[in-house]
């Protein structure tokens, strides 16, 4: 008999027909005559109730049906008498695929902390919370592809192994097959990477942008969507060592169009979640964050506030003058900390903010220099509870200016000759940005820690699963 997914069975009104349901036992309760099993198969946050008439089965046979066990049940779909569900299944046939010893099964009925669940990352998808989060994660990935595809952007694959440091921030994981116990050295006593696998020094990419720009200068509008890696030692609720990034890059876009794209993109994704993840969002709203759905709706309905970094600093300085205490110093030239970003978003404007025109010293080498000679055409999108969710810019399209800026920021110019070549041959104004996928998920799910929106978080000292 063909299996029916629980998400479909719960919507069915074909009462009296036989169905086959397979899934994992969430709970089993009852008395000496009847057992009620709450079964979940991951297709929805909701369980289906299986009613087992104990007189029809050997007691011993049913014994392994405990929390965590996997079973297949065939029986009649009937209208439920109980509260909280419309349908249930009266078991006629029960097959047990695998028991889960109640003595050792780590997930019990009682709520576990998110921290504890991170220690059993192989089982946490079986919980309501992570089922909801990972279903939403899937829907967000679909929304992202749909958004760009519908607008004529091409999905472009950039390499994971690269030789360049796109952000110039020196936060890269090295990729090598050299024997670390016996590293070949040059005459100067330095590591001889010519003996390494690629014949040169190589790393995991921190961003697909540089390669993405090459594609934008040919295909017009592209986006990347892939894993990126940062070896920064920051143990915060917003940083991962391995995270996914979406990076659109568009020829002929100036920064204003780039900002508009960023706003429409996020709003589209959030609306998609509201339209397609209703049950999971309701669950997260009730469990973790009573204002979640309200906040999502607010973001969809309101334009983001746009202002310059310089204007932002003024607001922060006024806040300090009025007695607000920040941990980090405020002043023109400083790199904004999350506490500053969140002050602007949550306290001052009470809506998402796009901050532009940052001092060139604190931004990457590829950003276009403004006429003032001090600021660059950068744009960071700042979100409530998150801080920076998007970083992007208009790119410097002038060959000489780009080369000079790269050199002055210590970027090894000879390694990026292939990138600079786009400015030698048919250069054009262009812009793009990067959205941190997990930061978007933090916002959409209302989870507080970025480790809880990715199936297998990678952070300093943590890569067990
Ligand atoms: O601001 P970032 O470093 O910008 C870039 O990498 C550009 N190449 C993007 C572009 O213009 N194409 O990173 C972009 C976004 C951040 O705004 C943040 O959302 C996310 O990536 N991000 C991280 N997310 C999780 N963990 C980390 N360690 C992250 N670092 C950046
Ligand atoms: Mg940034």
CSV table of C-alpha atoms and ligand atoms in Angstrom, one decimal:
chain,number,residue,atom,x,y,z
A,1,UNK,CA,0.0,0.0,0.0
A,2,UNK,CA,1.2,3.4,-0.9
A,3,UNK,CA,2.4,5.6,2.0
A,4,UNK,CA,0.5,8.8,2.8
A,5,UNK,CA,2.5,11.7,4.2
A,6,UNK,CA,1.2,13.0,7.5
A,7,UNK,CA,0.8,16.5,6.0
A,8,UNK,CA,-1.6,15.1,3.5
A,9,UNK,CA,-3.4,12.7,5.8
A,10,UNK,CA,-4.2,15.5,8.2
A,11,UNK,CA,-5.9,17.4,5.4
A,12,UNK,CA,-7.8,14.4,4.1
A,13,UNK,CA,-11.5,13.9,4.6
A,14,UNK,CA,-11.6,10.4,3.0
A,15,UNK,CA,-12.9,9.0,6.3
A,16,UNK,CA,-13.2,5.2,6.3
A,17,UNK,CA,-10.5,4.5,3.8
A,18,UNK,CA,-7.3,2.7,4.6
A,19,UNK,CA,-4.0,4.6,4.8
A,20,UNK,CA,-0.4,3.7,5.4
A,21,UNK,CA,1.5,6.1,7.6
A,22,UNK,CA,5.2,5.9,8.4
A,23,UNK,CA,7.1,8.0,10.9
A,24,UNK,CA,8.8,8.4,14.3
A,25,UNK,CA,7.0,8.1,17.6
A,26,UNK,CA,6.8,11.4,19.5
A,27,UNK,CA,4.9,10.1,22.5
A,28,UNK,CA,2.9,7.0,23.5
A,29,UNK,CA,0.2,7.2,26.2
A,30,UNK,CA,-3.0,5.4,27.1
A,31,UNK,CA,-4.3,2.7,29.4
A,32,UNK,CA,-4.5,-1.1,29.4
A,33,UNK,CA,-7.0,-1.2,26.6
A,34,UNK,CA,-5.8,1.4,24.2
A,35,UNK,CA,-2.6,3.2,23.2
A,36,UNK,CA,-2.4,6.7,21.6
A,37,UNK,CA,0.7,7.2,19.6
A,38,UNK,CA,1.6,10.7,18.3
A,39,UNK,CA,3.5,10.1,15.0
A,40,UNK,CA,5.6,12.5,13.1
A,41,UNK,CA,7.2,12.1,9.7
A,42,UNK,CA,8.8,15.5,9.2
A,43,UNK,CA,6.4,16.6,6.4
A,44,UNK,CA,4.7,19.0,8.9
A,45,UNK,CA,5.1,20.2,12.4
A,46,UNK,CA,1.9,18.4,13.3
A,47,UNK,CA,1.6,14.8,14.5
A,48,UNK,CA,-1.0,12.3,13.5
A,49,UNK,CA,-2.7,10.3,16.3
A,50,UNK,CA,-2.6,6.5,15.9
A,51,UNK,CA,-5.0,4.6,18.0
A,52,UNK,CA,-4.0,1.1,18.8
A,53,UNK,CA,-6.6,-1.3,20.3
A,54,UNK,CA,-4.4,-3.4,22.5
A,55,UNK,CA,-6.7,-6.4,22.4
A,56,UNK,CA,-5.7,-6.8,18.7
A,57,UNK,CA,-2.0,-7.2,19.3
A,58,UNK,CA,0.5,-9.1,21.4
A,59,UNK,CA,1.7,-6.9,24.3
A,60,UNK,CA,5.3,-7.9,23.7
A,61,UNK,CA,5.1,-7.0,20.0
A,62,UNK,CA,4.1,-3.4,20.8
A,63,UNK,CA,6.7,-3.0,23.5
A,64,UNK,CA,9.3,-1.2,21.3
A,65,UNK,CA,6.9,1.5,20.4
A,66,UNK,CA,8.4,4.2,22.6
A,67,UNK,CA,9.5,7.8,22.0
A,68,UNK,CA,11.9,7.8,19.0
A,69,UNK,CA,10.9,4.5,17.5
A,70,UNK,CA,10.2,4.3,13.8
A,71,UNK,CA,7.0,2.5,12.8
A,72,UNK,CA,4.7,1.9,9.8
A,73,UNK,CA,1.0,1.8,10.5
A,74,UNK,CA,-1.9,0.7,8.2
A,75,UNK,CA,-5.4,1.4,9.3
A,76,UNK,CA,-8.6,3.4,8.8
A,77,UNK,CA,-8.5,7.1,8.6
A,78,UNK,CA,-11.3,8.3,10.9
A,79,UNK,CA,-12.6,11.6,12.2
A,80,UNK,CA,-11.1,12.3,15.5
A,81,UNK,CA,-13.1,12.6,18.7
A,82,UNK,CA,-10.2,14.0,20.6
A,83,UNK,CA,-9.4,17.7,20.9
A,84,UNK,CA,-6.7,19.3,18.8
A,85,UNK,CA,-6.9,17.1,15.7
A,86,UNK,CA,-9.4,16.4,12.9
A,87,UNK,CA,-8.3,12.9,11.9
A,88,UNK,CA,-6.7,9.9,13.4
A,89,UNK,CA,-5.8,6.4,12.3
A,90,UNK,CA,-7.2,3.2,13.8
A,91,UNK,CA,-4.3,0.8,13.6
A,92,UNK,CA,-4.9,-2.6,12.0
A,93,UNK,CA,-1.4,-3.4,11.1
A,94,UNK,CA,1.8,-2.2,12.8
A,95,UNK,CA,5.3,-2.8,11.6
A,96,UNK,CA,8.2,-1.7,13.7
A,97,UNK,CA,11.3,-0.6,11.7
A,98,UNK,CA,13.4,0.4,14.7
A,99,UNK,CA,13.0,0.8,18.4
A,100,UNK,CA,14.7,3.5,20.4
A,101,UNK,CA,15.8,2.2,23.8
A,102,UNK,CA,14.1,4.5,26.3
A,103,UNK,CA,17.1,4.1,28.7
A,104,UNK,CA,19.5,5.7,26.2
A,105,UNK,CA,17.4,7.7,23.7
A,106,UNK,CA,18.5,11.3,24.4
A,107,UNK,CA,15.3,13.0,23.3
A,108,UNK,CA,12.7,12.7,25.9
A,109,UNK,CA,9.2,14.2,25.9
A,110,UNK,CA,10.2,17.1,28.1
A,111,UNK,CA,11.6,20.2,26.4
A,112,UNK,CA,15.4,20.3,26.0
A,113,UNK,CA,17.5,23.4,25.9
A,114,UNK,CA,18.8,24.5,22.5
A,115,UNK,CA,22.3,24.2,23.9
A,116,UNK,CA,21.8,20.6,24.9
A,117,UNK,CA,20.3,19.8,21.5
A,118,UNK,CA,23.5,21.2,19.8
A,119,UNK,CA,25.4,18.4,21.5
A,120,UNK,CA,23.2,15.9,19.8
A,121,UNK,CA,23.1,17.5,16.4
A,122,UNK,CA,22.5,14.1,14.8
A,123,UNK,CA,19.1,13.9,16.5
A,124,UNK,CA,18.0,17.5,16.7
A,125,UNK,CA,16.1,17.5,13.4
A,126,UNK,CA,13.6,15.2,15.2
A,127,UNK,CA,12.5,18.0,17.5
A,128,UNK,CA,9.6,20.3,16.7
A,129,UNK,CA,11.9,23.3,16.8
A,130,UNK,CA,14.5,22.1,14.4
A,131,UNK,CA,11.9,20.5,12.1
A,132,UNK,CA,10.3,23.9,11.8
A,133,UNK,CA,13.7,25.7,11.3
A,134,UNK,CA,14.9,23.3,8.7
A,135,UNK,CA,11.7,23.3,6.7
A,136,UNK,CA,11.8,27.1,6.7
A,137,UNK,CA,15.5,27.0,5.7
A,138,UNK,CA,14.4,24.9,2.6
A,139,UNK,CA,11.6,27.3,1.8
A,140,UNK,CA,14.0,30.3,2.0
A,141,UNK,CA,16.4,28.7,-0.4
A,142,UNK,CA,13.6,28.1,-2.9
A,143,UNK,CA,12.4,31.7,-2.5
A,144,UNK,CA,15.9,33.0,-3.2
A,145,UNK,CA,16.2,31.1,-6.5
A,146,UNK,CA,12.7,32.0,-7.5
A,147,UNK,CA,13.2,35.7,-6.8
A,148,UNK,CA,16.3,35.9,-9.0
A,149,UNK,CA,15.1,33.5,-11.7
A,150,UNK,CA,11.9,35.5,-12.1
A,151,UNK,CA,14.0,38.7,-12.6
A,152,UNK,CA,16.3,37.2,-15.2
A,153,UNK,CA,19.3,36.7,-13.0
A,154,UNK,CA,21.5,33.7,-13.7
A,155,UNK,CA,22.6,31.3,-11.0
A,156,UNK,CA,26.4,31.3,-11.3
A,157,UNK,CA,28.7,28.8,-9.5
A,158,UNK,CA,31.9,30.2,-8.0
A,159,UNK,CA,34.7,28.1,-6.6
A,160,UNK,CA,35.0,27.0,-3.0
A,161,UNK,CA,38.8,26.7,-3.3
A,162,UNK,CA,40.4,29.9,-4.3
A,163,UNK,CA,43.8,31.5,-4.3
A,164,UNK,CA,42.6,35.1,-3.5
A,165,UNK,CA,41.3,36.8,-0.4
A,166,UNK,CA,38.2,38.5,-1.8
A,167,UNK,CA,37.5,40.6,1.3
A,168,UNK,CA,41.2,41.3,2.0
A,169,UNK,CA,40.5,40.6,5.7
A,170,UNK,CA,42.9,37.6,6.1
A,171,UNK,CA,40.3,35.3,7.6
A,172,UNK,CA,40.9,32.3,5.4
A,173,UNK,CA,41.2,28.6,6.0
A,174,UNK,CA,44.1,27.1,4.1
A,175,UNK,CA,43.7,24.2,1.8
A,176,UNK,CA,46.8,22.0,1.5
A,177,UNK,CA,47.9,18.4,1.1
A,178,UNK,CA,51.4,19.1,2.4
A,179,UNK,CA,52.5,16.9,5.2
A,180,UNK,CA,52.3,19.3,8.1
A,181,UNK,CA,54.9,17.3,10.0
A,182,UNK,CA,57.4,17.7,7.2
A,183,UNK,CA,56.7,20.9,5.3
A,184,UNK,CA,58.9,21.7,2.3
A,185,UNK,CA,60.8,24.9,2.7
A,186,UNK,CA,62.3,27.4,0.2
A,187,UNK,CA,65.8,28.6,0.4
A,188,UNK,CA,64.5,31.5,2.5
A,189,UNK,CA,63.0,29.1,5.0
A,190,UNK,CA,59.4,29.8,3.9
A,191,UNK,CA,56.8,27.2,3.1
A,192,UNK,CA,57.3,26.1,-0.5
A,193,UNK,CA,53.8,26.1,-1.8
A,194,UNK,CA,55.0,25.2,-5.3
A,195,UNK,CA,55.2,21.7,-3.9
A,196,UNK,CA,51.6,21.8,-2.7
A,197,UNK,CA,48.6,20.3,-4.5
A,198,UNK,CA,47.7,23.4,-6.6
A,199,UNK,CA,51.3,24.5,-6.9
A,200,UNK,CA,50.4,27.6,-4.9
A,201,UNK,CA,48.9,28.7,-1.7
A,202,UNK,CA,45.1,28.0,-1.7
A,203,UNK,CA,42.2,28.7,0.7
A,204,UNK,CA,38.5,28.2,1.2
A,205,UNK,CA,36.6,31.1,-0.3
A,206,UNK,CA,35.4,33.9,2.0
A,207,UNK,CA,33.1,35.2,-0.8
A,208,UNK,CA,32.2,34.4,-4.4
A,209,UNK,CA,32.1,38.1,-5.3
A,210,UNK,CA,35.2,38.5,-7.4
A,211,UNK,CA,34.3,35.6,-9.6
A,212,UNK,CA,30.7,36.8,-9.6
A,213,UNK,CA,31.8,40.1,-11.0
A,214,UNK,CA,33.5,38.5,-13.9
A,215,UNK,CA,30.1,36.8,-14.7
A,216,UNK,CA,28.1,40.0,-14.3
A,217,UNK,CA,30.4,41.6,-16.8
A,218,UNK,CA,29.3,39.0,-19.3
A,219,UNK,CA,25.8,37.7,-18.4
A,220,UNK,CA,24.6,41.1,-17.1
A,221,UNK,CA,22.9,39.9,-13.8
A,222,UNK,CA,24.0,36.9,-11.8
A,223,UNK,CA,23.8,35.6,-8.3
A,224,UNK,CA,25.8,33.0,-6.4
A,225,UNK,CA,24.4,30.9,-3.5
A,226,UNK,CA,26.9,28.7,-1.8
A,227,UNK,CA,29.0,28.0,1.3
A,228,UNK,CA,31.6,30.5,2.4
A,229,UNK,CA,34.2,30.2,5.1
A,230,UNK,CA,35.7,32.6,7.6
A,231,UNK,CA,38.4,31.7,10.1
A,232,UNK,CA,37.7,34.7,12.4
A,233,UNK,CA,37.8,33.7,16.0
A,234,UNK,CA,34.5,35.3,16.9
A,235,UNK,CA,32.3,33.3,19.2
A,236,UNK,CA,29.1,35.4,18.9
A,237,UNK,CA,25.5,34.4,18.3
A,238,UNK,CA,25.8,35.9,14.8
A,239,UNK,CA,29.0,34.3,13.4
A,240,UNK,CA,29.7,31.0,11.9
A,241,UNK,CA,33.0,29.7,10.5
A,242,UNK,CA,31.0,28.1,7.6
A,243,UNK,CA,27.9,29.9,6.4
A,244,UNK,CA,26.0,30.3,3.2
A,245,UNK,CA,25.9,33.5,1.2
A,246,UNK,CA,23.8,34.8,-1.6
A,247,UNK,CA,25.6,37.3,-3.8
A,248,UNK,CA,23.9,39.1,-6.7
A,249,UNK,CA,26.0,41.2,-9.0
A,250,UNK,CA,24.5,43.4,-11.7
A,251,UNK,CA,26.1,45.3,-14.6
A,252,UNK,CA,25.1,48.9,-15.0
A,253,UNK,CA,23.6,49.1,-11.5
A,254,UNK,CA,24.4,52.1,-9.4
A,255,UNK,CA,24.2,52.0,-5.6
A,256,UNK,CA,20.6,53.2,-5.5
A,257,UNK,CA,19.4,50.4,-7.7
A,258,UNK,CA,21.4,48.0,-5.6
A,259,UNK,CA,19.7,49.2,-2.4
A,260,UNK,CA,16.3,48.8,-4.0
A,261,UNK,CA,17.2,45.3,-5.1
A,262,UNK,CA,18.3,44.4,-1.5
A,263,UNK,CA,15.1,45.7,0.0
A,264,UNK,CA,12.8,43.9,-2.5
A,265,UNK,CA,14.8,40.7,-2.2
A,266,UNK,CA,14.5,40.5,1.6
A,267,UNK,CA,10.9,41.5,1.5
A,268,UNK,CA,10.2,38.9,-1.0
A,269,UNK,CA,11.8,36.2,1.1
A,270,UNK,CA,10.0,37.2,4.2
A,271,UNK,CA,6.7,37.3,2.4
A,272,UNK,CA,7.4,33.8,1.0
A,273,UNK,CA,7.9,32.6,4.6
A,274,UNK,CA,4.6,34.1,5.7
A,275,UNK,CA,2.8,32.5,2.7
A,276,UNK,CA,4.5,29.1,2.8
A,277,UNK,CA,5.6,28.4,6.4
A,278,UNK,CA,2.5,29.4,8.4
A,279,UNK,CA,2.4,26.4,10.7
A,280,UNK,CA,6.1,26.4,11.5
A,281,UNK,CA,6.1,30.2,12.0
A,282,UNK,CA,3.1,30.0,14.4
A,283,UNK,CA,5.0,27.3,16.4
A,284,UNK,CA,8.1,29.4,16.7
A,285,UNK,CA,6.1,32.5,17.4
A,286,UNK,CA,4.4,30.7,20.3
A,287,UNK,CA,7.5,29.0,21.6
A,288,UNK,CA,10.2,31.5,21.3
A,289,UNK,CA,9.2,35.0,20.2
A,290,UNK,CA,5.7,36.3,20.6
A,291,UNK,CA,6.4,39.2,18.2
A,292,UNK,CA,7.9,37.2,15.4
A,293,UNK,CA,5.1,37.2,12.9
A,294,UNK,CA,4.3,40.8,13.6
A,295,UNK,CA,7.9,41.7,13.0
A,296,UNK,CA,8.0,39.8,9.7
A,297,UNK,CA,4.8,41.6,8.5
A,298,UNK,CA,6.3,44.9,9.5
A,299,UNK,CA,9.4,44.4,7.4
A,300,UNK,CA,7.4,43.4,4.3
A,301,UNK,CA,5.1,46.5,4.6
A,302,UNK,CA,7.7,49.2,5.3
A,303,UNK,CA,10.5,50.8,3.3
A,304,UNK,CA,13.9,50.6,4.8
A,305,UNK,CA,15.3,53.8,6.2
A,306,UNK,CA,18.3,55.0,4.1
A,307,UNK,CA,21.0,57.2,5.5
A,308,UNK,CA,24.8,57.7,5.3
A,309,UNK,CA,27.3,56.4,7.8
A,310,UNK,CA,28.1,60.0,8.7
A,311,UNK,CA,24.5,60.7,9.5
A,312,UNK,CA,24.3,57.5,11.5
A,313,UNK,CA,27.4,58.4,13.5
A,314,UNK,CA,25.8,61.8,14.4
A,315,UNK,CA,22.7,60.0,15.8
A,316,UNK,CA,24.9,57.7,17.8
A,317,UNK,CA,26.9,60.6,19.2
A,318,UNK,CA,23.7,62.3,20.2
A,319,UNK,CA,22.6,59.2,22.0
A,320,UNK,CA,25.9,59.1,23.9
A,321,UNK,CA,25.5,62.8,24.7
A,322,UNK,CA,22.1,62.0,26.1
A,323,UNK,CA,23.5,59.3,28.4
A,324,UNK,CA,23.2,56.1,26.3
A,325,UNK,CA,26.1,53.8,27.1
A,326,UNK,CA,27.8,51.7,24.4
A,327,UNK,CA,30.5,49.2,25.1
A,328,UNK,CA,32.5,50.4,22.1
A,329,UNK,CA,33.5,53.9,21.3
A,330,UNK,CA,31.5,56.0,18.8
A,331,UNK,CA,33.1,58.5,16.4
A,332,UNK,CA,33.6,59.1,12.7
A,333,UNK,CA,35.9,56.5,11.3
A,334,UNK,CA,35.1,53.6,13.7
A,335,UNK,CA,33.7,50.4,12.4
A,336,UNK,CA,30.2,50.0,13.7
A,337,UNK,CA,29.6,47.3,16.2
A,338,UNK,CA,26.4,45.3,16.4
A,339,UNK,CA,25.2,47.3,19.4
A,340,UNK,CA,25.5,50.5,17.3
A,341,UNK,CA,23.7,49.0,14.4
A,342,UNK,CA,20.9,47.8,16.6
A,343,UNK,CA,20.6,51.1,18.3
A,344,UNK,CA,19.9,52.8,15.0
A,345,UNK,CA,17.4,50.0,13.9
A,346,UNK,CA,15.6,49.2,17.2
A,347,UNK,CA,15.8,52.4,19.2
A,348,UNK,CA,16.1,55.2,16.8
A,349,UNK,CA,14.3,54.4,13.5
A,350,UNK,CA,12.4,51.3,14.6
A,351,UNK,CA,12.7,49.8,11.2
A,352,UNK,CA,15.4,48.3,9.0
A,353,UNK,CA,18.1,50.7,7.9
A,354,UNK,CA,20.4,50.9,4.9
A,355,UNK,CA,23.6,52.7,5.9
A,356,UNK,CA,25.8,54.0,3.0
A,357,UNK,CA,29.0,55.8,2.3
A,358,UNK,CA,31.3,54.4,4.9
A,359,UNK,CA,34.9,55.6,5.4
A,360,UNK,CA,37.1,53.8,2.9
A,361,UNK,CA,39.5,52.6,5.6
A,362,UNK,CA,37.0,50.2,7.1
A,363,UNK,CA,35.6,48.7,3.9
A,364,UNK,CA,37.0,46.3,1.3
A,365,UNK,CA,39.3,47.4,-1.6
A,366,UNK,CA,36.8,46.9,-4.4
A,367,UNK,CA,34.3,49.6,-3.3
A,368,UNK,CA,33.9,52.7,-5.4
A,369,UNK,CA,35.5,55.8,-4.0
A,370,UNK,CA,33.1,58.8,-3.6
A,371,UNK,CA,34.0,62.3,-4.9
A,372,UNK,CA,34.9,63.4,-1.3
A,373,UNK,CA,37.9,61.1,-1.6
A,374,UNK,CA,37.1,59.8,2.0
A,375,UNK,CA,34.1,57.5,1.7
A,376,UNK,CA,33.2,54.6,-0.5
A,377,UNK,CA,29.9,53.6,-2.0
A,378,UNK,CA,29.2,50.9,0.5
A,379,UNK,CA,25.8,49.8,1.7
A,380,UNK,CA,25.0,47.7,4.8
A,381,UNK,CA,21.5,46.6,5.5
A,382,UNK,CA,20.8,46.5,9.2
A,383,UNK,CA,18.1,44.5,10.8
A,384,UNK,CA,16.3,44.3,14.2
A,385,UNK,CA,17.9,41.8,16.6
A,386,UNK,CA,20.6,41.0,14.0
A,387,UNK,CA,22.5,44.0,13.0
A,388,UNK,CA,24.2,43.6,9.6
A,389,UNK,CA,22.3,41.2,7.4
A,390,UNK,CA,23.6,42.4,4.0
A,391,UNK,CA,26.9,44.0,3.0
A,392,UNK,CA,27.4,45.4,-0.5
A,393,UNK,CA,28.5,48.2,-2.6
A,394,UNK,CA,28.9,49.8,-6.0
A,395,UNK,CA,32.2,48.6,-7.4
A,396,UNK,CA,35.2,50.6,-8.4
A,397,UNK,CA,35.2,50.2,-12.2
A,398,UNK,CA,38.2,52.4,-12.9
A,399,UNK,CA,41.3,50.2,-13.5
A,400,UNK,CA,43.9,52.6,-12.1
A,401,UNK,CA,41.8,53.7,-9.1
A,402,UNK,CA,41.1,50.0,-8.2
A,403,UNK,CA,44.7,49.0,-8.5
A,404,UNK,CA,45.8,51.9,-6.4
A,405,UNK,CA,43.2,51.2,-3.7
A,406,UNK,CA,44.0,47.5,-3.6
A,407,UNK,CA,47.7,48.2,-3.2
A,408,UNK,CA,47.2,50.8,-0.5
A,409,UNK,CA,45.1,48.3,1.4
A,410,UNK,CA,47.7,45.6,1.2
A,411,UNK,CA,45.9,43.4,-1.3
A,412,UNK,CA,48.4,41.4,-3.3
A,413,UNK,CA,47.7,43.0,-6.7
A,414,UNK,CA,49.6,40.4,-8.7
A,415,UNK,CA,47.3,37.6,-7.5
A,416,UNK,CA,44.1,39.3,-8.7
A,417,UNK,CA,45.3,40.2,-12.2
A,418,UNK,CA,42.4,38.2,-13.6
A,419,UNK,CA,39.9,40.3,-11.6
A,420,UNK,CA,41.6,43.6,-12.5
A,421,UNK,CA,41.4,42.6,-16.2
A,422,UNK,CA,37.6,43.2,-16.1
A,423,UNK,CA,38.5,46.8,-15.7
A,424,UNK,CA,41.0,46.8,-18.6
A,425,UNK,CA,38.6,45.2,-21.1
A,426,UNK,CA,35.1,46.7,-21.4
A,427,UNK,CA,34.7,47.9,-17.9
A,428,UNK,CA,31.3,49.1,-16.7
A,429,UNK,CA,29.6,50.5,-13.6
A,430,UNK,CA,28.2,47.6,-11.5
A,431,UNK,CA,27.1,46.8,-8.0
A,432,UNK,CA,26.2,43.9,-5.8
A,433,UNK,CA,25.8,42.6,-2.3
A,434,UNK,CA,26.0,39.6,-0.1
A,435,UNK,CA,23.2,38.3,2.1
A,436,UNK,CA,24.2,36.0,4.9
A,437,UNK,CA,21.7,33.1,4.6
A,438,UNK,CA,21.8,32.2,8.2
A,439,UNK,CA,21.4,35.8,9.3
A,440,UNK,CA,18.2,35.9,7.2
A,441,UNK,CA,17.1,32.7,8.8
A,442,UNK,CA,17.8,34.2,12.3
A,443,UNK,CA,15.4,37.0,11.4
A,444,UNK,CA,12.7,34.8,9.8
A,445,UNK,CA,12.7,32.1,12.5
A,446,UNK,CA,13.2,34.4,15.5
A,447,UNK,CA,15.9,32.1,16.8
A,448,UNK,CA,18.5,33.9,18.9
A,449,UNK,CA,21.7,31.9,18.0
A,450,UNK,CA,23.0,31.4,14.5
A,451,UNK,CA,24.1,27.9,15.5
A,452,UNK,CA,20.4,27.0,15.7
A,453,UNK,CA,19.5,27.8,12.1
A,454,UNK,CA,22.1,25.6,10.3
A,455,UNK,CA,22.0,21.8,10.5
A,456,UNK,CA,25.7,21.3,11.3
A,457,UNK,CA,27.2,24.5,12.8
A,458,UNK,CA,30.9,25.1,12.4
A,459,UNK,CA,32.3,27.5,15.0
A,460,UNK,CA,35.7,27.7,16.7
A,461,UNK,CA,36.5,24.4,18.4
A,462,UNK,CA,33.3,22.8,17.1
A,463,UNK,CA,33.1,20.4,14.1
A,464,UNK,CA,31.9,17.2,15.6
A,465,UNK,CA,29.0,16.2,13.4
B,1,LIG,O1,29.8,42.0,4.6
B,1,LIG,P1,30.5,40.8,4.0
B,1,LIG,O2,31.8,40.4,4.5
B,1,LIG,O3,30.5,41.1,2.4
B,1,LIG,C1,31.0,40.3,1.5
B,1,LIG,O4,31.5,39.2,1.6
B,1,LIG,C2,30.9,40.8,0.1
B,1,LIG,N1,31.8,40.1,-0.8
B,1,LIG,C3,29.5,40.7,-0.4
B,1,LIG,C4,29.2,41.3,-1.7
B,1,LIG,O5,29.2,42.5,-1.9
B,1,LIG,N2,29.0,40.5,-2.7
B,1,LIG,O6,29.5,39.5,4.1
B,1,LIG,C5,28.2,39.6,3.6
B,1,LIG,C6,27.2,39.1,4.6
B,1,LIG,C7,27.1,39.9,5.9
B,1,LIG,O7,26.3,41.0,5.8
B,1,LIG,C8,26.5,38.8,6.8
B,1,LIG,O8,25.1,38.8,6.7
B,1,LIG,C9,27.1,37.5,6.3
B,1,LIG,O9,27.5,37.7,5.0
B,1,LIG,N3,28.3,37.1,7.1
B,1,LIG,C10,28.3,36.1,8.0
B,1,LIG,N4,27.3,35.3,8.4
B,1,LIG,C11,27.6,34.4,9.4
B,1,LIG,N5,28.8,34.2,9.9
B,1,LIG,C12,29.8,35.0,9.6
B,1,LIG,N6,31.0,34.8,10.1
B,1,LIG,C13,29.6,36.0,8.6
B,1,LIG,N7,30.3,37.0,8.0
B,1,LIG,C14,29.5,37.6,7.1
B,2,LIG,MG1,30.1,43.4,6.0
